[in-house]
Coordinates of C-alpha atoms and ligand atoms in Angstrom, one line a residue:
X1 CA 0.0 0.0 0.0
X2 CA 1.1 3.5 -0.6
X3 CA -0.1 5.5 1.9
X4 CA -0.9 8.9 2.0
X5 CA 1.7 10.4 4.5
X6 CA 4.6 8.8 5.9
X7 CA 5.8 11.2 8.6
X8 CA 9.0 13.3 7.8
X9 CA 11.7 11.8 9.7
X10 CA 15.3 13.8 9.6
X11 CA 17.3 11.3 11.5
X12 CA 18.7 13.0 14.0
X13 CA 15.5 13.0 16.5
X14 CA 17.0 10.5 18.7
X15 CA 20.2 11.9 19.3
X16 CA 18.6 14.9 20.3
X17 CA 15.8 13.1 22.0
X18 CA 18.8 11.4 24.1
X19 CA 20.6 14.8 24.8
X20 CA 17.3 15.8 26.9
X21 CA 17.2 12.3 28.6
X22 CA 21.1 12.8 30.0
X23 CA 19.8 16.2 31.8
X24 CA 17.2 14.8 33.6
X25 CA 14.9 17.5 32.8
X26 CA 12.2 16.7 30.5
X27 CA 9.2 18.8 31.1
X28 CA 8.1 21.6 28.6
X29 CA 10.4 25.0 28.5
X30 CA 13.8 23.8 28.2
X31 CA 16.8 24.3 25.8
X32 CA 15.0 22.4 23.1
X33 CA 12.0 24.4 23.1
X34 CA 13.9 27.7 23.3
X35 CA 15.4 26.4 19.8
X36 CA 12.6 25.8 18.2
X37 CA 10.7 28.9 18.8
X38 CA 13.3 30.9 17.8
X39 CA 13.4 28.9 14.4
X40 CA 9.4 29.8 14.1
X41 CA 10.1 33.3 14.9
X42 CA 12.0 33.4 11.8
X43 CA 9.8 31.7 9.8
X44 CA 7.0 33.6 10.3
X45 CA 8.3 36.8 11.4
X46 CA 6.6 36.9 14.6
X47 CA 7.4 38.3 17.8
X48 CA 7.4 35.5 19.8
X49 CA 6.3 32.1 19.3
X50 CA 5.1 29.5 22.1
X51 CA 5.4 25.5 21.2
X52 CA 2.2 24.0 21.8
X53 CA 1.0 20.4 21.9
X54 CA -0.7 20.9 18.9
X55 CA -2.6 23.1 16.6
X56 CA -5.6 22.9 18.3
X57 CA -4.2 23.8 21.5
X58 CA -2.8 27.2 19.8
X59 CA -6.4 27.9 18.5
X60 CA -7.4 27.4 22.2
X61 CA -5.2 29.7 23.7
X62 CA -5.8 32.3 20.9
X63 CA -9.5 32.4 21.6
X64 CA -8.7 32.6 25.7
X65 CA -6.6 35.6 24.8
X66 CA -8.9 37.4 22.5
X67 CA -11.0 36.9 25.6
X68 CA -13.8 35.3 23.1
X69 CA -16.8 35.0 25.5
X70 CA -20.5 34.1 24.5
X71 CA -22.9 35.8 22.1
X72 CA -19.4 36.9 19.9
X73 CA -19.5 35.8 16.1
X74 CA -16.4 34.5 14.7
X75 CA -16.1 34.7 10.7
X76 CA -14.1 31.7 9.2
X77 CA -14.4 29.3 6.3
X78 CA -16.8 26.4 6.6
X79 CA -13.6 24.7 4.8
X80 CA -11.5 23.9 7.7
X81 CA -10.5 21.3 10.6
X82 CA -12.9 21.5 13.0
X83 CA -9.9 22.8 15.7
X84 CA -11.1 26.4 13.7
X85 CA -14.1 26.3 14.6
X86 CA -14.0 24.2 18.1
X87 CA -11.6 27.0 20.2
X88 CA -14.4 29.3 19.8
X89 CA -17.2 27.4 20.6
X90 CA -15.5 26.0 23.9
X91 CA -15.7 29.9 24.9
X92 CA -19.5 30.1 24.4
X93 CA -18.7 32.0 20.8
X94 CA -20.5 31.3 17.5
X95 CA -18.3 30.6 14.3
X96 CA -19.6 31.9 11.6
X97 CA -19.0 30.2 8.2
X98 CA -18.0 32.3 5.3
X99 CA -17.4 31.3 1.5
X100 CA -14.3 30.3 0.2
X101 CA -12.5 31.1 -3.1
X102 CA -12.8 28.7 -5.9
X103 CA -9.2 29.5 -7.2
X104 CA -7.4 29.0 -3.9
X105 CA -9.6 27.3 -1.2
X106 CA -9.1 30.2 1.1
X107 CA -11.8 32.5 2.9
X108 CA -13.2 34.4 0.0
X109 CA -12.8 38.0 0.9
X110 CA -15.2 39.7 -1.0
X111 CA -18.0 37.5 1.0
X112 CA -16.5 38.4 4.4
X113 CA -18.5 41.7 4.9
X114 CA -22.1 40.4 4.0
X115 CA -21.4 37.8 7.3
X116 CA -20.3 41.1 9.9
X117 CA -22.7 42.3 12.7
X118 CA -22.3 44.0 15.7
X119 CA -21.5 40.6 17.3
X120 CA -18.5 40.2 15.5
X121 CA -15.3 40.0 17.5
X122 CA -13.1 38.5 14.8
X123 CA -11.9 36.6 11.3
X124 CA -10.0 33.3 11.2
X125 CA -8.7 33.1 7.4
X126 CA -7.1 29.1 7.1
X127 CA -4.1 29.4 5.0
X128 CA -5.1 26.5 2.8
X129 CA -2.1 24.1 1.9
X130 CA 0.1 27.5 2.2
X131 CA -1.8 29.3 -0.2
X132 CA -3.8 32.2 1.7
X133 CA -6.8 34.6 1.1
X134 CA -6.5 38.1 0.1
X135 CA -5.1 39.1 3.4
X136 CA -4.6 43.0 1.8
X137 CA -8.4 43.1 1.6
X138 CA -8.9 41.1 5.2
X139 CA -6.5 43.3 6.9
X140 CA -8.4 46.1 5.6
X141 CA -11.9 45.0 6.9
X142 CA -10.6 43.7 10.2
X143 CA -9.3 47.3 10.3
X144 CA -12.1 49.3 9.3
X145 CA -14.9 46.9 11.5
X146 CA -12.4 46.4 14.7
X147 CA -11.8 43.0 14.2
X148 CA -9.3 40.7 15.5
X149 CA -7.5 38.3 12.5
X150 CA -6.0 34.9 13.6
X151 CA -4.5 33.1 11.3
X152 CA -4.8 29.4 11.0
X153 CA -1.3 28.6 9.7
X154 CA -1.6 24.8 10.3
X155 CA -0.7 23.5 7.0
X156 CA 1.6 26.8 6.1
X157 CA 4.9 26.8 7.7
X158 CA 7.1 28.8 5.7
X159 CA 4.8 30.8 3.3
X160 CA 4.5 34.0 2.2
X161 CA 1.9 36.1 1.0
X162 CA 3.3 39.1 -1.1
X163 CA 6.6 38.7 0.1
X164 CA 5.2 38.9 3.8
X165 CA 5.6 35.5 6.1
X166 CA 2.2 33.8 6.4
X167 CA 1.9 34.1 10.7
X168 CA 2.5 37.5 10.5
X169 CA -0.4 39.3 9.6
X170 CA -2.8 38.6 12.8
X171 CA -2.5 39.6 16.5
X172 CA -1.9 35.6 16.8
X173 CA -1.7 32.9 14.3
X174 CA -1.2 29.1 15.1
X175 CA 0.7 25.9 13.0
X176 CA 1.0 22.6 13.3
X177 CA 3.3 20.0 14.1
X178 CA 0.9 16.6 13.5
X179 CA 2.3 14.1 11.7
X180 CA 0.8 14.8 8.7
X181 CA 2.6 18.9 7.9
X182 CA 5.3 18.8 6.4
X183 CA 7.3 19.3 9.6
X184 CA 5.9 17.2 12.8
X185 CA 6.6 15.7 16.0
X186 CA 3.8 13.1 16.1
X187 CA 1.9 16.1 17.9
X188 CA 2.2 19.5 18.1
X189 CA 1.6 23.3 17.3
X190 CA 2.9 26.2 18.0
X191 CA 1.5 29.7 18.9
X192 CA 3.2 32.7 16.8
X193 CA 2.4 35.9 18.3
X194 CA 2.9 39.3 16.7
X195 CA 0.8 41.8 19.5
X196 CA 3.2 42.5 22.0
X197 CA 0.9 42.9 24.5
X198 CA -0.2 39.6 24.1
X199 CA 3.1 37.6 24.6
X200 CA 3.0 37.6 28.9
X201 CA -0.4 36.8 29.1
X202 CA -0.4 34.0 26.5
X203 CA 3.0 32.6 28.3
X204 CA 1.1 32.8 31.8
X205 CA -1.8 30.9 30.2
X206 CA 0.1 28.3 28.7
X207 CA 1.6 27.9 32.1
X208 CA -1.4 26.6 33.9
X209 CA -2.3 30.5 34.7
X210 CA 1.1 30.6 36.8
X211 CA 4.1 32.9 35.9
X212 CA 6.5 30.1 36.2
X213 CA 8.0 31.7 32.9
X214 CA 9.0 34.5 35.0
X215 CA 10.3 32.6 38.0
X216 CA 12.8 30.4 35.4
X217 CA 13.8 33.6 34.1
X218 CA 14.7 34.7 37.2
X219 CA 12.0 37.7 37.4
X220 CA 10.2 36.6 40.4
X221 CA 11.6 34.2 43.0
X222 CA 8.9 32.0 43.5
X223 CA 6.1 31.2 40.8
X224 CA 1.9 31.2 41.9
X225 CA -1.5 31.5 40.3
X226 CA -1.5 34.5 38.3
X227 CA -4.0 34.6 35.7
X228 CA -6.6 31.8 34.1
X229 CA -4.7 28.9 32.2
X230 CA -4.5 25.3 31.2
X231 CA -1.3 22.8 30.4
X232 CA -0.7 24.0 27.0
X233 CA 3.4 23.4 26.8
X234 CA 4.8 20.2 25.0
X235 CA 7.2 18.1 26.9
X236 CA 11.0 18.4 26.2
X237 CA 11.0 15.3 24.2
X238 CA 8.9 16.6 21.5
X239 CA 10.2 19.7 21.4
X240 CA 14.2 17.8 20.7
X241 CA 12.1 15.6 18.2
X242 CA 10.6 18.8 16.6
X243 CA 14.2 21.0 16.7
X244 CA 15.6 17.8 14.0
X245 CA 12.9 18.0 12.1
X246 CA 12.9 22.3 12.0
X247 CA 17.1 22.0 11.4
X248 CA 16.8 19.9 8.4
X249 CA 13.6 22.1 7.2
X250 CA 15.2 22.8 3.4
X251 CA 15.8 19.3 2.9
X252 CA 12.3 18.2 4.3
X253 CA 11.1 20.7 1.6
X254 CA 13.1 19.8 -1.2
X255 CA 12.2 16.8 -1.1
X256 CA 8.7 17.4 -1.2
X257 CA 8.8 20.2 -3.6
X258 CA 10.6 16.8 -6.0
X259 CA 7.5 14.8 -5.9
X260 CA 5.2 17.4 -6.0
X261 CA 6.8 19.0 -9.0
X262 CA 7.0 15.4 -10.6
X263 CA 3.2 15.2 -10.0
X264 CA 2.6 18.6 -11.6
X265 CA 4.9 17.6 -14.9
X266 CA 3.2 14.7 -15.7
X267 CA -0.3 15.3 -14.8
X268 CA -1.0 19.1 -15.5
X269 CA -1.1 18.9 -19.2
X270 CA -4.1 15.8 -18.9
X271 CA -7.3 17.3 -20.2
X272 CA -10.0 16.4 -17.9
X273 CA -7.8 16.3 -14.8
X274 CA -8.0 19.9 -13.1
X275 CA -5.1 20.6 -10.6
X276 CA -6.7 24.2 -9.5
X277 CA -4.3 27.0 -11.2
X278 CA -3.1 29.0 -8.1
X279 CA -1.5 26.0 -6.6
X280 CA 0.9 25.9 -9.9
X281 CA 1.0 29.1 -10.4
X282 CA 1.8 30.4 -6.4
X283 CA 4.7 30.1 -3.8
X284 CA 3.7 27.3 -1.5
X285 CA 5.0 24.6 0.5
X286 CA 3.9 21.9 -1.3
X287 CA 1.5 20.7 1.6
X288 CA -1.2 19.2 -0.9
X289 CA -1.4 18.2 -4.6
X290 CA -4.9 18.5 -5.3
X291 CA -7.2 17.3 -7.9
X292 CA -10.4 18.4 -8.7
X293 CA -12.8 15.7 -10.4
X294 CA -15.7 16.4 -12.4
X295 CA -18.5 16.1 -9.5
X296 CA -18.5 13.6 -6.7
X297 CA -19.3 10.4 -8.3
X298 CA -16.3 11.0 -10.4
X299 CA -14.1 11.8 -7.0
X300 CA -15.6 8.5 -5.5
X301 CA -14.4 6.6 -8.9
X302 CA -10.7 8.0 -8.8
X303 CA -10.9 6.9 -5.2
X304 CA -11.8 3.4 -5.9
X305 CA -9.5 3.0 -8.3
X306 CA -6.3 4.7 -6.4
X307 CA -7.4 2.2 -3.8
X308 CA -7.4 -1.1 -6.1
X309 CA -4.1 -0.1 -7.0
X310 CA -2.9 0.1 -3.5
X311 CA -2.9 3.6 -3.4
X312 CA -4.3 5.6 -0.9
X313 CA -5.4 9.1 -2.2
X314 CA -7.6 10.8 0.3
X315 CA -10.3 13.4 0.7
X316 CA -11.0 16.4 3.4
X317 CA -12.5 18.4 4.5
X318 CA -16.3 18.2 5.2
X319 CA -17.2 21.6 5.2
X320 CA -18.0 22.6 9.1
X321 CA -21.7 24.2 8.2
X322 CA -23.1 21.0 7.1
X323 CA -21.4 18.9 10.2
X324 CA -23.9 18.1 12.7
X325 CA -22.0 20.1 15.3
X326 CA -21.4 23.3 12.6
X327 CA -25.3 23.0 12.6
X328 CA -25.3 23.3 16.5
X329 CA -22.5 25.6 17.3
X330 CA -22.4 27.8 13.9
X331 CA -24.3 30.2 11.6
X332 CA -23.7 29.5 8.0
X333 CA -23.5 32.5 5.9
X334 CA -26.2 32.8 3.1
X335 CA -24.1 32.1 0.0
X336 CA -21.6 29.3 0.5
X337 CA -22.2 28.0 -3.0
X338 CA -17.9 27.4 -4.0
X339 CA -17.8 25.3 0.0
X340 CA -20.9 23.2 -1.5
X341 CA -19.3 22.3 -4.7
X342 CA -15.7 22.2 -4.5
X343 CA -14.6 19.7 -1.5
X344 CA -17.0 17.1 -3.0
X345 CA -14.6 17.0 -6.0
X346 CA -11.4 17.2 -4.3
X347 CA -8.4 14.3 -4.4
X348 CA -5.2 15.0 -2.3
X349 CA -2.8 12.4 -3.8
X350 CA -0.1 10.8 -1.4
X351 CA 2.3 13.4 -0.9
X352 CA 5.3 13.0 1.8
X353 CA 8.9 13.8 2.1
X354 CA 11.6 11.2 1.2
X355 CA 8.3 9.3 -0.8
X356 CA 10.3 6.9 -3.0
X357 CA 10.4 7.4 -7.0
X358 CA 8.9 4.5 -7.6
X359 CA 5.6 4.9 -5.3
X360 CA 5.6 8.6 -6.8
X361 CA 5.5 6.7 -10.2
X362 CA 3.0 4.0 -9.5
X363 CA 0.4 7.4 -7.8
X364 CA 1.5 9.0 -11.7
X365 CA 0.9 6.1 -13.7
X366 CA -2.7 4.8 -11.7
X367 CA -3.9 8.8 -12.3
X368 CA -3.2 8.3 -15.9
X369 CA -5.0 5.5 -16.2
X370 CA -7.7 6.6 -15.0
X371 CA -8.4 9.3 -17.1
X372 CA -7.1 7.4 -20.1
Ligands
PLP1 C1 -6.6 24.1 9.1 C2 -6.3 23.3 10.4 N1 -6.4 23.8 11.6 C3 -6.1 23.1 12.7 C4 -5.7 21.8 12.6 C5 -5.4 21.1 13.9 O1 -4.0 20.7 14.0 P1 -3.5 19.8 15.2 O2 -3.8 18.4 14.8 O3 -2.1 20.1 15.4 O4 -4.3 20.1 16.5 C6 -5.5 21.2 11.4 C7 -5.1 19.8 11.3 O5 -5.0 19.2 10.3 C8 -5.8 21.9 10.2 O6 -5.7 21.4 9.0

């Protein structure tokens, strides 16, 4: 079987991973976490970023620090993880679920004003597979309405939009480190943020509302209860795991960029097979190769037949608004016609680092028969 993702290994997670066990210290905020946030400062050009246990945990934290309380609306795609939507609604808040773009999968700005009332606090654009919405035209509106902007950077470590690093554009934004992004350490996340303001609080509340933080930095000389919090640091193991795999990121890349550029040379000249034209023709990090079938019971068919072949091409998401919790916990904005049509068609073909030639091949040749 060729399976979707294998998990990007660099080979040098457990040297590090015995470096932390010869210290003897292997809770959360060590030497190993230090290093990698300042590697996803750089990479997003944020002020400060927190390792989280995952993605989700990030969202978490983001809506506890926007101090997201009940009766606020939320704008975000209906096209997303349910971690986008599920931070808000653990506050009391309602997500409310916005179009996206047929060319890029992203939060369709031009529908994002229709959806704003004087309940809402705040937009969540998803940076789809490191492509991202028109974040000139969000900033503006977030502006102009007094929004706050997270941005859901899960899948888009090392992005840019315009020359400007995807993570940098919100008060907060949040990536991931699951074993399916490009980079990962089985779990985690990490919280980037660019508000200055923001960066005590959101270490206090990672903390378990304590200013331990403080205490190891030798600002206080004991550590208490300072604020509201939960237990949102990863353990010193992930965090040696995560700096080999943030080290080695170009080659991670490269590698990935290889297949995915070997998918896109033999498959983009098909007729019938639509690979959606901002995904060849942007910057991105290679996160996806998507396909777009005709309708559904074409997407089911390619399915099938990936899957007699031993190949295990993959769908997502099912868009939040028509999820029996999105029908619960969300409003769904009036026109959400492109989030109706569009993941019904979608095909995400295996797509890992250090995938072999030959499984790359066999995903190649099984696609070309298919539309043969
Ligand atoms: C857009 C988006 N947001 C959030 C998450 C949640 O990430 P994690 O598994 O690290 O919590 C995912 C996971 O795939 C995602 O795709």
């Amino acid at each position: 079987m060729i399976r979707y993702n294998e998990p990007y290994v660099s080979g040098r997670e457990i040297g590090y991973i015995k470096d932390v066990l010869a210290t003897g210290r292997i809770a959360g905020g060590g030497e190993y976490t230090k290093k990698c946030e300042t590697i996803i400062e750089a990479l997003t050009s944020s002020n400060k970023a927190l390792l989280t246990h995952s993605c989700t945990a990030a969202l978490e934290m983001a809506a506890l620090l926007m101090k997201v309380k009940p009766g606020d609306e939320i704008i975000m795609p209906s096209y997303t993880f349910v971690s986008t939507a599920n931070a808000f609604v653990l506050r009391g808040a309602t997500p409310v679920f916005v179009d996206i773009s047929k060319d890029n999968f992203c939060l369709d700005a031009d529908k994002v004003v229709a959806s704003i009332n004087k309940n809402t606090v705040g937009i969540v654009p998803v940076h789809y597979g490191g492509l991202c919405a028109d974040m000139d035209k969000i900033s503006d509106i977030a502006h102009e309405y007094n929004l706050f902007i997270i941005e859901d950077a899960a899948q888009s470590l090392g992005c840019s939009y315009k020359g400007k690093k995807l993570g940098s554009f919100g008060c907060l934004s949040t990536l991931s480190f699951h074993e399916t992004k490009n980079l990962n350490c089985g779990e985690g996340g990490a919280l980037c943020i660019n508000d200055e303001n923001l960066i005590e609080s959101a270490e206090i509340m990672r903390e378990k509302g304590t200013n331990r933080s403080r205490f190891f930095r030798g600002q206080v000389d004991k550590y208490s209860w300072v604020d509201v919090g939960s237990s949102f640091i990863p353990s010193e193991l992930n965090a040696a795991f995560l700096f080999a795999q943030l080290e080695t990121i170009n080659l991670a890349q490269e590698s990935r960029e290889n297949v995915w550029k070997y998918y896109e040379s033999s498959l983009s000249s098909m007729p019938n097979l639509l690979i959606p034209k901002s995904f060849i023709e942007e910057n991105h990090n290679c996160h996806i190769f998507p396909i777009v079938t005709k309708n559904a019971k074409e997407r089911q068919q390619l399915l099938d037949f990936m899957n007699s072949k031993g190949i295990n091409a993959v769908f997502h998401y099912v868009p939040l608004h028509s999820s029996e919790a999105g029908k619960k916990f969300g409003l769904a904005a009036e026109d959400l016609s492109v989030t109706n049509d569009l993941p019904d068609r979608l095909v995400r073909l295996p797509l890992y680092s250090n995938m072999k030639k030959e499984h790359a091949e066999s995903v190649v040749s099984a696609v070309l028969e298919f539309y043969a």
